[in-house]
Short mmCIF file of C-alpha atoms in Angstrom, two decimals:
data_model
loop_
_atom_site.label_atom_id
_atom_site.label_comp_id
_atom_site.label_asym_id
_atom_site.label_seq_id
_atom_site.Cartn_x
_atom_site.Cartn_y
_atom_site.Cartn_z
CA MET A 20 114.84 93.72 43.17
CA VAL A 21 117.89 91.63 42.31
CA LEU A 22 119.97 93.60 44.79
CA LYS A 23 117.39 93.00 47.51
CA LYS A 24 117.41 89.27 46.74
CA LEU A 25 121.21 89.12 46.85
CA THR A 26 121.23 90.98 50.16
CA THR A 27 118.73 88.52 51.60
CA LEU A 28 120.82 85.58 50.42
CA THR A 29 123.90 87.13 51.98
CA ILE A 30 122.16 87.53 55.32
CA VAL A 31 120.92 83.94 55.17
CA GLY A 32 124.44 82.72 54.33
CA VAL A 33 125.94 84.60 57.26
CA SER A 34 123.24 83.28 59.58
CA ILE A 35 123.92 79.69 58.51
CA GLY A 36 127.63 80.23 59.11
CA VAL A 37 126.98 81.56 62.60
CA LEU A 38 124.66 78.66 63.41
CA ALA A 39 127.24 76.17 62.16
CA ALA A 40 129.93 77.74 64.35
CA CYS A 41 127.65 77.75 67.40
CA SER A 42 126.71 74.11 66.89
CA ARG A 43 130.29 72.93 67.39
CA THR A 44 131.01 71.53 70.82
CA PRO A 45 134.09 72.53 72.86
CA ASP A 46 135.57 69.05 72.34
CA GLN A 47 135.16 69.35 68.58
CA VAL A 48 136.98 72.69 68.48
CA VAL A 49 139.78 71.37 70.71
CA THR A 50 140.16 68.33 68.46
CA LYS A 51 140.22 70.50 65.34
CA SER A 52 142.86 72.81 66.80
CA ALA A 53 144.93 69.77 67.82
CA GLU A 54 144.70 68.29 64.32
CA ASN A 55 145.75 71.64 62.89
CA ALA A 56 148.71 71.74 65.28
CA GLN A 57 149.77 68.33 64.03
CA THR A 58 149.59 69.51 60.41
CA MET A 59 151.58 72.64 61.23
CA MET A 60 154.26 70.44 62.77
CA GLY A 61 154.51 68.61 59.45
CA GLN A 62 155.02 71.92 57.63
CA LEU A 63 157.71 72.95 60.09
CA GLU A 64 159.51 69.64 59.55
CA SER A 65 159.43 70.23 55.77
CA ILE A 66 160.93 73.69 56.24
CA GLN A 67 163.61 72.31 58.56
CA THR A 68 164.49 69.63 56.00
CA GLN A 69 165.08 72.31 53.37
CA GLU A 70 167.13 74.37 55.82
CA MET A 71 169.45 71.41 56.39
CA ALA A 72 170.00 71.19 52.63
CA LEU A 73 170.69 74.92 52.22
CA GLN A 74 174.40 74.87 53.06
CA ASP A 75 175.17 72.28 50.38
CA ALA A 76 173.05 74.15 47.85
CA PHE A 77 174.80 77.44 48.60
CA GLU A 78 178.29 75.92 48.35
CA ALA A 79 177.37 74.22 45.07
CA ASP A 80 176.25 77.52 43.54
CA LEU A 81 179.39 79.33 44.77
CA ALA A 82 181.56 76.68 43.12
CA ALA A 83 179.56 76.48 39.89
CA ASP A 84 179.82 80.07 38.69
CA GLU A 85 182.21 82.86 39.77
CA SER A 86 179.70 85.51 38.70
CA LEU A 87 177.14 84.00 41.09
CA ALA A 88 174.43 84.62 38.49
CA ASN A 89 172.47 81.67 39.83
CA LEU A 90 172.01 83.57 43.08
CA ALA A 91 170.27 86.48 41.38
CA GLU A 92 166.50 86.86 41.67
CA SER A 93 166.11 85.27 38.23
CA GLY A 94 168.67 82.57 39.04
CA THR A 95 167.90 78.88 38.71
CA GLY A 96 170.55 77.48 41.02
CA ALA A 97 170.08 75.14 43.94
CA THR A 98 170.05 77.99 46.47
CA ARG A 99 167.22 79.82 44.75
CA GLU A 100 165.29 76.58 44.38
CA ASN A 101 165.75 75.90 48.07
CA LEU A 102 164.55 79.40 48.98
CA GLN A 103 161.50 79.09 46.74
CA THR A 104 160.59 75.71 48.23
CA ARG A 105 160.87 77.06 51.76
CA GLN A 106 158.77 80.10 50.84
CA GLU A 107 156.05 77.81 49.47
CA GLU A 108 156.16 75.62 52.57
CA PHE A 109 156.07 78.73 54.75
CA ASP A 110 153.10 80.17 52.86
CA GLU A 111 151.23 76.92 53.50
CA LEU A 112 152.16 77.14 57.18
CA LYS A 113 150.77 80.68 57.34
CA SER A 114 147.53 79.49 55.75
CA LEU A 115 147.22 76.69 58.30
CA PHE A 116 147.94 79.16 61.07
CA GLU A 117 145.14 81.45 59.91
CA ASP A 118 142.73 78.53 60.31
CA PHE A 119 144.25 77.78 63.71
CA GLN A 120 143.70 81.38 64.82
CA ASP A 121 140.01 81.03 63.93
CA GLN A 122 139.86 77.90 66.07
CA VAL A 123 141.52 79.67 69.00
CA GLU A 124 139.00 82.47 68.67
CA SER A 125 136.20 79.89 68.86
CA LEU A 126 137.81 78.25 71.90
CA ASN A 127 137.84 81.57 73.70
CA GLU A 128 134.09 81.97 73.20
CA PHE A 129 133.27 79.06 75.54
CA ASP A 130 132.91 79.43 79.32
CA GLU A 131 131.78 77.39 82.34
CA THR A 132 128.13 77.60 81.31
CA ASP A 133 128.86 75.40 78.28
CA PHE A 134 129.82 72.48 80.53
CA THR A 135 127.91 70.20 82.88
CA ALA A 136 130.78 69.51 85.24
CA GLY A 137 133.59 71.61 86.67
CA GLU A 138 136.15 68.94 85.83
CA ASP A 139 135.10 68.99 82.16
CA PHE A 140 135.63 72.74 81.99
CA ALA A 141 138.98 72.49 83.78
CA ASN A 142 140.23 69.95 81.23
CA PHE A 143 138.94 72.09 78.37
CA ASP A 144 140.50 75.24 79.81
CA THR A 145 143.89 73.52 80.04
CA SER A 146 143.68 72.66 76.33
CA ARG A 147 142.52 76.17 75.50
CA GLN A 148 145.43 77.75 77.35
CA LEU A 149 147.78 75.49 75.44
CA ALA A 150 146.23 76.59 72.14
CA ASN A 151 146.49 80.25 73.15
CA SER A 152 150.15 79.75 74.00
CA VAL A 153 150.83 78.16 70.61
CA ASN A 154 148.95 81.02 68.97
CA THR A 155 151.26 83.60 70.54
CA GLN A 156 154.43 81.60 69.91
CA MET A 157 153.59 80.78 66.29
CA SER A 158 152.89 84.45 65.60
CA ALA A 159 156.40 85.29 66.80
CA TYR A 160 157.97 82.50 64.76
CA ILE A 161 156.14 83.46 61.57
CA GLU A 162 157.17 87.10 61.93
CA ASN A 163 160.79 86.14 62.49
CA TYR A 164 160.98 83.52 59.76
CA GLN A 165 159.40 85.86 57.21
CA ALA A 166 162.27 88.24 57.96
CA VAL A 167 164.75 85.39 57.37
CA LEU A 168 163.34 84.63 53.93
CA GLU A 169 163.27 88.31 52.93
CA LYS A 170 166.85 88.86 54.09
CA GLU A 171 168.03 85.77 52.24
CA ASP A 172 166.37 86.94 49.05
CA ALA A 173 168.05 90.36 49.30
CA TYR A 174 171.39 88.80 50.24
CA TYR A 175 171.56 86.42 47.28
CA THR A 176 170.64 89.27 44.94
CA SER A 177 173.38 91.48 46.42
CA LEU A 178 176.00 88.75 45.93
CA ALA A 179 175.16 88.54 42.25
CA ALA A 180 175.55 92.32 41.80
CA GLU A 181 178.66 93.55 39.99
CA ASP A 182 179.81 95.68 42.93
CA SER A 183 179.59 92.89 45.52
CA ASP A 184 182.74 92.19 47.50
CA LEU A 185 183.96 90.26 50.54
CA THR A 186 182.25 92.76 52.87
CA THR A 187 178.94 92.16 51.09
CA PHE A 188 179.47 88.44 51.55
CA SER A 189 180.49 88.46 55.23
CA ASP A 190 178.20 91.21 56.55
CA GLY A 191 175.16 89.84 54.76
CA LEU A 192 175.85 86.33 55.97
CA ALA A 193 176.21 87.53 59.56
CA GLU A 194 172.88 89.35 59.36
CA ILE A 195 171.09 86.31 57.97
CA ASN A 196 172.59 84.05 60.62
CA GLY A 197 171.41 86.47 63.30
CA ASN A 198 167.86 86.47 61.93
CA PHE A 199 167.92 82.71 61.60
CA GLU A 200 169.03 82.24 65.21
CA THR A 201 166.14 84.46 66.33
CA SER A 202 163.65 82.39 64.35
CA GLN A 203 165.12 79.16 65.71
CA ALA A 204 164.80 80.48 69.27
CA ALA A 205 161.12 81.24 68.61
CA LEU A 206 160.70 77.75 67.16
CA SER A 207 162.38 76.09 70.14
CA GLU A 208 160.11 77.98 72.53
CA MET A 209 157.01 76.93 70.60
CA LEU A 210 157.74 73.23 69.97
CA PRO A 211 156.93 71.87 73.46
CA ASP A 212 153.44 73.44 73.49
CA LEU A 213 152.82 72.69 69.82
CA THR A 214 153.79 69.04 70.35
CA ALA A 215 151.60 68.78 73.45
CA LEU A 216 148.62 70.24 71.58
CA ALA A 217 149.17 67.92 68.59
CA LYS A 218 149.20 64.92 70.94
CA LEU A 219 145.64 65.77 72.00
CA SER A 220 144.57 64.79 68.48
CA GLN A 221 146.35 61.43 68.76
CA THR A 222 144.79 60.82 72.17
CA GLU A 223 141.34 61.61 70.82
CA ASN A 224 141.80 59.22 67.88
CA GLN A 225 142.92 56.42 70.18
CA ALA A 226 139.89 56.96 72.41
CA GLN A 227 137.46 56.59 69.49
#
């Protein structure tokens, strides 16, 4: 009896969620995706700020302790702190992106029949294509930047190992720089579309 009641409540909850999603207009979904794009830009700026501080942090830890213990996984140096901060900012970005992907999915459910004028649909479709482009580009950036963070983590740990040498230092650094350049290329490709989508939110606010 209790199980039957819980099942009924679950079905009702799902139905309400579906109705709520269907009740959103195309303009509302576009605005929400634009606002999300603007928030993601803020996260990217925070990550970039930490990246600019990384070189100084790394040099400070190299100078502070010849054993490089602060670079180990349990280290408390500036480099590890920088990496942890970027990981936290990146995790928040990924969470925002998951919401954005849901919005893109909703955008793709609309068609011409949801509009009263061809021009309205054309304007909507332009915004939707922009959101789809950002969706693809952000996926590539997130995949690449996750690799950067993982390689950094492994690299700092390897430097603190007793058997680390100059080859460990130079080869690892070259690999990280290569991964970083790939992630920056993905970011550069994405920024024009992400900025354009975020501006739709500002335009909407000014029109209200």
